């Protein structure tokens, strides 16, 4: 994990050549003992033994025993001084996948924290990224981060990926390419975002090696040759910088560094340059003790070589999104060679190299612990929006729960496509995100293979399968819980269309009544008649005219008369007579509404009020609220109840009862006995008064049913008065 200097750097050393590199716990144990207590090392060793037994007989593609893999992953994590639960989880990270071991087994032996970490890693393992879906890379990265919750899960996953990349050699060509592509697309950027720079560079170079072996080797040779050619120049500059800083009394560590191959390659690709045109394959790094010194060092270097205008960047004042801080400048070196220099403090350097892992890595160095911890905390806070703050180191660790993108959830289709939805989104939102038709026809949902209510809020990583039927249709109740604009607007649109269709159906019935009243059978009206009528009268479609009738925009009698006239049957004089009443079933949907004021029920004499554009509102004949409109006959339509309504209707009754214990229970029991439901009840009565008013909204089949309910209620002694409420 150590970064090479210009002199010792050898990219090919990254690549695993197979054979005999079997990991032993002994080596790891030594590394662990350097920063852990003996009892902690013993715990990791117990995890090692458990894992070794579980993976017994399994081999890696290289021929090594499988246990070598978790041991190596654990070793990588020990470079960051990760804590015991993370190390144990790393040791066990594949046992749930590959062996019958369950999460409960792990929790029992190693505690809940370890089990949760292993489970987190296993969940990430189940997700397979399809490289074709490159556009989804960003979503995928976000999802991985959001799913992990605990940053240690990501660190284990990244170490796992690093070791798999290091041992990719024995795999089949296709698999190598797929894994390398995924690493470049998903895992290297995550490492970069978390500030894990060494890991990031190694992942990129390994991916580059497996994806483009020829380009890799050509570039590697070119860099090696350049290294020879430019060695003199590099050491000259290095000496000059050291001397200058010394002259200015600045204490600093200066190193030369070579950029990693993939970054050189990207630069050539991005700017369309030949290798000979890429000069800044070397950089110099100056580490100083504090921030003021960094700026003084910058000034002294600018007096050594001239800075190239426009190349200076102050990432100390304005840190990068991943918390990186440094001063960057490019100088005109000897022979006009551009020289990149980074200047930063030691603490900034730690974070620049290890990023999120610097918390574990440097927490034991007593003197700077608080400062580093604080910096790391700040870093995490800006990056991860951590809510909880704690001075206590242990508690702080417990609280590093990563929630990078708190406002979004990422879920899958059964085919593995990812959708990003706002937090709080439900299965219905998902259905509409997939396709409008899927939304309109959804009737049920399976979340992670189990049936769930459509209103279920989705969580990160859920696999969501929407079940549709041809006759499914949006439910107005969905509007109560959908959160996406898309779902909302499509449901609204559909309901509007529905209202139109229902209005057209009602309009047809109203028109048929009017035709019969004119002594014409509806079936007698020919298509030709309709066509002529539409041409002469409106230019609208038949369906639109019917909907207009249903919505009260046209009078049925007028349309009926005009239709018959369009028949042109000479000599057949039709006299407009009494228009028959339209029957109401109560199940017409949005085209017919039962007025809330009087709540008509079957058996009540009723009248229809044509509410232009909204449909028909049914009132009782004696409803007081309509009295003033009665004078305008154009607004009214004769309606009557269908003899067979088969539906329960709401009705309101008011009771005055004597204030005695248990009277409400008696009333409720009586209503239930009569086969009615109580939809709502309100009570009012002054304290200490002898009587209470109770207002019930009940559900009854019709007037006869209501009469039965009221008769039963009258038998209760405490009931003084009882009346149905209208208006
Ligand atoms: Mn693994």
mmCIF file of C-alpha atoms in Angstrom, residues 504-679:
data_model
loop_
_atom_site.group_PDB
_atom_site.id
_atom_site.type_symbol
_atom_site.label_atom_id
_atom_site.label_comp_id
_atom_site.label_asym_id
_atom_site.label_seq_id
_atom_site.Cartn_x
_atom_site.Cartn_y
_atom_site.Cartn_z
ATOM 1 C CA UNK A 504 -70.765 9.022 -21.062
ATOM 2 C CA UNK A 505 -72.390 5.840 -19.713
ATOM 3 C CA UNK A 506 -74.800 7.880 -17.613
ATOM 4 C CA UNK A 507 -75.466 10.206 -20.549
ATOM 5 C CA UNK A 508 -76.438 7.238 -22.672
ATOM 6 C CA UNK A 509 -78.955 6.112 -20.098
ATOM 7 C CA UNK A 510 -80.353 9.633 -19.835
ATOM 8 C CA UNK A 511 -80.630 9.879 -23.601
ATOM 9 C CA UNK A 512 -82.369 6.504 -23.821
ATOM 10 C CA UNK A 513 -84.930 7.635 -21.265
ATOM 11 C CA UNK A 514 -85.604 10.756 -23.314
ATOM 12 C CA UNK A 515 -85.958 8.707 -26.508
ATOM 13 C CA UNK A 516 -88.469 6.373 -24.879
ATOM 14 C CA UNK A 517 -90.423 9.338 -23.653
ATOM 15 C CA UNK A 518 -90.636 10.403 -27.298
ATOM 16 C CA UNK A 519 -91.962 6.958 -28.169
ATOM 17 C CA UNK A 520 -88.770 5.941 -29.908
ATOM 18 C CA UNK A 521 -86.780 2.829 -29.064
ATOM 19 C CA UNK A 522 -83.122 3.693 -28.528
ATOM 20 C CA UNK A 523 -82.150 0.796 -30.816
ATOM 21 C CA UNK A 524 -84.009 2.405 -33.685
ATOM 22 C CA UNK A 525 -81.599 5.311 -33.912
ATOM 23 C CA UNK A 526 -79.296 4.398 -36.804
ATOM 24 C CA UNK A 527 -75.622 5.187 -37.185
ATOM 25 C CA UNK A 528 -76.512 7.390 -40.164
ATOM 26 C CA UNK A 529 -78.828 9.411 -37.923
ATOM 27 C CA UNK A 530 -76.073 9.821 -35.397
ATOM 28 C CA UNK A 531 -73.613 10.912 -38.073
ATOM 29 C CA UNK A 532 -75.926 13.518 -39.469
ATOM 30 C CA UNK A 533 -76.768 14.765 -36.016
ATOM 31 C CA UNK A 534 -73.108 15.092 -35.077
ATOM 32 C CA UNK A 535 -72.287 16.902 -38.316
ATOM 33 C CA UNK A 536 -75.152 19.367 -37.958
ATOM 34 C CA UNK A 537 -74.950 20.017 -34.282
ATOM 35 C CA UNK A 538 -71.537 19.815 -32.867
ATOM 36 C CA UNK A 539 -68.612 18.300 -34.662
ATOM 37 C CA UNK A 540 -67.953 16.283 -31.535
ATOM 38 C CA UNK A 541 -67.894 12.514 -31.302
ATOM 39 C CA UNK A 542 -70.876 10.453 -30.148
ATOM 40 C CA UNK A 543 -69.036 9.611 -26.939
ATOM 41 C CA UNK A 544 -68.393 13.276 -26.240
ATOM 42 C CA UNK A 545 -72.043 14.166 -26.741
ATOM 43 C CA UNK A 546 -73.065 11.388 -24.343
ATOM 44 C CA UNK A 547 -70.522 12.570 -21.786
ATOM 45 C CA UNK A 548 -71.873 16.110 -22.211
ATOM 46 C CA UNK A 549 -75.333 14.824 -21.348
ATOM 47 C CA UNK A 550 -74.023 12.940 -18.350
ATOM 48 C CA UNK A 551 -72.110 15.995 -17.184
ATOM 49 C CA UNK A 552 -75.186 18.184 -17.610
ATOM 50 C CA UNK A 553 -73.741 20.263 -20.421
ATOM 51 C CA UNK A 554 -76.552 19.257 -22.790
ATOM 52 C CA UNK A 555 -80.152 18.346 -22.170
ATOM 53 C CA UNK A 556 -81.090 14.784 -22.995
ATOM 54 C CA UNK A 557 -84.486 15.848 -24.363
ATOM 55 C CA UNK A 558 -82.926 18.290 -26.802
ATOM 56 C CA UNK A 559 -80.406 15.751 -28.089
ATOM 57 C CA UNK A 560 -83.120 13.092 -28.408
ATOM 58 C CA UNK A 561 -85.358 15.391 -30.419
ATOM 59 C CA UNK A 562 -82.531 16.475 -32.716
ATOM 60 C CA UNK A 563 -81.447 12.880 -33.220
ATOM 61 C CA UNK A 564 -84.903 11.833 -34.274
ATOM 62 C CA UNK A 565 -85.220 14.859 -36.550
ATOM 63 C CA UNK A 566 -81.945 13.811 -38.190
ATOM 64 C CA UNK A 567 -83.737 10.620 -39.177
ATOM 65 C CA UNK A 568 -85.716 12.789 -41.592
ATOM 66 C CA UNK A 569 -88.719 10.471 -41.423
ATOM 67 C CA UNK A 570 -91.294 12.669 -43.098
ATOM 68 C CA UNK A 571 -94.757 12.581 -41.687
ATOM 69 C CA UNK A 572 -93.749 11.027 -38.428
ATOM 70 C CA UNK A 573 -94.573 13.819 -36.082
ATOM 71 C CA UNK A 574 -93.082 13.259 -32.670
ATOM 72 C CA UNK A 575 -94.441 15.201 -29.817
ATOM 73 C CA UNK A 576 -92.133 15.947 -26.975
ATOM 74 C CA UNK A 577 -93.982 14.560 -24.010
ATOM 75 C CA UNK A 578 -93.073 13.912 -20.456
ATOM 76 C CA UNK A 579 -89.465 12.787 -20.257
ATOM 77 C CA UNK A 580 -89.185 9.598 -18.259
ATOM 78 C CA UNK A 581 -87.058 9.527 -15.153
ATOM 79 C CA UNK A 582 -83.495 8.311 -15.268
ATOM 80 C CA UNK A 583 -82.786 5.448 -12.894
ATOM 81 C CA UNK A 584 -80.045 5.801 -10.302
ATOM 82 C CA UNK A 585 -78.178 2.853 -8.837
ATOM 83 C CA UNK A 586 -75.753 4.713 -6.646
ATOM 84 C CA UNK A 587 -72.840 2.907 -8.286
ATOM 85 C CA UNK A 588 -72.346 5.249 -11.235
ATOM 86 C CA UNK A 589 -69.020 6.437 -9.905
ATOM 87 C CA UNK A 590 -68.034 10.035 -10.260
ATOM 88 C CA UNK A 591 -70.801 10.930 -12.746
ATOM 89 C CA UNK A 592 -73.514 10.724 -10.079
ATOM 90 C CA UNK A 593 -73.049 12.099 -6.603
ATOM 91 C CA UNK A 594 -75.405 11.716 -3.684
ATOM 92 C CA UNK A 595 -75.728 15.106 -2.028
ATOM 93 C CA UNK A 596 -73.988 15.299 1.349
ATOM 94 C CA UNK A 597 -76.615 17.678 2.706
ATOM 95 C CA UNK A 598 -79.615 15.372 2.595
ATOM 96 C CA UNK A 599 -77.983 12.002 1.940
ATOM 97 C CA UNK A 600 -80.765 10.411 -0.139
ATOM 98 C CA UNK A 601 -81.328 6.665 0.221
ATOM 99 C CA UNK A 602 -83.374 4.300 -1.938
ATOM 100 C CA UNK A 603 -87.046 4.804 -1.230
ATOM 101 C CA UNK A 604 -86.656 8.589 -0.842
ATOM 102 C CA UNK A 605 -88.294 10.670 -3.570
ATOM 103 C CA UNK A 606 -85.304 12.184 -5.346
ATOM 104 C CA UNK A 607 -84.427 14.806 -7.887
ATOM 105 C CA UNK A 608 -81.264 15.287 -9.941
ATOM 106 C CA UNK A 609 -79.496 18.620 -10.032
ATOM 107 C CA UNK A 610 -77.464 19.096 -13.184
ATOM 108 C CA UNK A 611 -74.178 20.531 -12.059
ATOM 109 C CA UNK A 612 -72.626 21.798 -15.276
ATOM 110 C CA UNK A 613 -69.355 20.080 -16.009
ATOM 111 C CA UNK A 614 -69.451 17.905 -12.913
ATOM 112 C CA UNK A 615 -72.382 15.579 -13.448
ATOM 113 C CA UNK A 616 -75.554 14.866 -11.606
ATOM 114 C CA UNK A 617 -76.058 15.553 -7.906
ATOM 115 C CA UNK A 618 -78.964 13.654 -6.332
ATOM 116 C CA UNK A 619 -80.972 15.352 -3.585
ATOM 117 C CA UNK A 620 -84.090 14.314 -1.716
ATOM 118 C CA UNK A 621 -87.229 16.116 -2.859
ATOM 119 C CA UNK A 622 -87.527 17.920 0.419
ATOM 120 C CA UNK A 623 -83.880 18.881 0.819
ATOM 121 C CA UNK A 624 -83.919 22.463 2.159
ATOM 122 C CA UNK A 625 -80.646 23.441 0.526
ATOM 123 C CA UNK A 626 -82.068 23.179 -2.992
ATOM 124 C CA UNK A 627 -85.314 25.036 -2.414
ATOM 125 C CA UNK A 628 -84.040 28.270 -3.899
ATOM 126 C CA UNK A 629 -82.869 26.653 -7.137
ATOM 127 C CA UNK A 630 -86.043 24.731 -7.744
ATOM 128 C CA UNK A 631 -87.478 27.541 -9.869
ATOM 129 C CA UNK A 632 -85.089 26.895 -12.771
ATOM 130 C CA UNK A 633 -86.408 23.751 -14.510
ATOM 131 C CA UNK A 634 -83.458 23.561 -16.915
ATOM 132 C CA UNK A 635 -81.225 22.540 -14.041
ATOM 133 C CA UNK A 636 -83.327 19.620 -12.899
ATOM 134 C CA UNK A 637 -83.766 16.136 -14.120
ATOM 135 C CA UNK A 638 -86.309 13.590 -13.050
ATOM 136 C CA UNK A 639 -84.595 10.628 -11.512
ATOM 137 C CA UNK A 640 -85.763 7.546 -9.682
ATOM 138 C CA UNK A 641 -84.121 4.751 -7.804
ATOM 139 C CA UNK A 642 -83.314 1.555 -9.577
ATOM 140 C CA UNK A 643 -85.412 -1.139 -7.831
ATOM 141 C CA UNK A 644 -82.292 -3.194 -7.295
ATOM 142 C CA UNK A 645 -79.556 -1.006 -5.792
ATOM 143 C CA UNK A 646 -77.486 -3.586 -3.844
ATOM 144 C CA UNK A 647 -75.336 -1.064 -2.072
ATOM 145 C CA UNK A 648 -75.185 0.516 1.363
ATOM 146 C CA UNK A 649 -75.981 4.230 1.540
ATOM 147 C CA UNK A 650 -74.916 6.784 4.098
ATOM 148 C CA UNK A 651 -77.627 8.451 6.127
ATOM 149 C CA UNK A 652 -77.485 10.786 9.109
ATOM 150 C CA UNK A 653 -79.708 10.537 12.175
ATOM 151 C CA UNK A 654 -79.798 12.587 15.356
ATOM 152 C CA UNK A 655 -80.773 11.259 18.773
ATOM 153 C CA UNK A 656 -81.449 13.015 21.999
ATOM 154 C CA UNK A 657 -80.752 10.659 24.878
ATOM 155 C CA UNK A 658 -80.906 10.847 28.610
ATOM 156 C CA UNK A 659 -77.459 11.097 30.141
ATOM 157 C CA UNK A 660 -76.979 7.702 31.693
ATOM 158 C CA UNK A 661 -74.149 5.272 31.971
ATOM 159 C CA UNK A 662 -73.776 2.915 29.063
ATOM 160 C CA UNK A 663 -76.301 4.607 26.837
ATOM 161 C CA UNK A 664 -73.922 4.912 23.875
ATOM 162 C CA UNK A 665 -73.186 1.180 24.067
ATOM 163 C CA UNK A 666 -76.898 0.403 24.082
ATOM 164 C CA UNK A 667 -77.487 2.619 21.046
ATOM 165 C CA UNK A 668 -74.546 1.150 19.157
ATOM 166 C CA UNK A 669 -75.637 -2.421 19.927
ATOM 167 C CA UNK A 670 -79.142 -1.682 18.715
ATOM 168 C CA UNK A 671 -77.860 -0.244 15.429
ATOM 169 C CA UNK A 672 -75.643 -3.249 14.889
ATOM 170 C CA UNK A 673 -78.494 -5.613 15.665
ATOM 171 C CA UNK A 674 -80.534 -4.018 12.909
ATOM 172 C CA UNK A 675 -77.765 -4.877 10.438
ATOM 173 C CA UNK A 676 -76.493 -1.349 9.964
ATOM 174 C CA UNK A 677 -72.932 -0.001 10.244
ATOM 175 C CA UNK A 678 -71.931 3.079 12.140
ATOM 176 C CA UNK A 679 -69.668 5.202 9.967
#
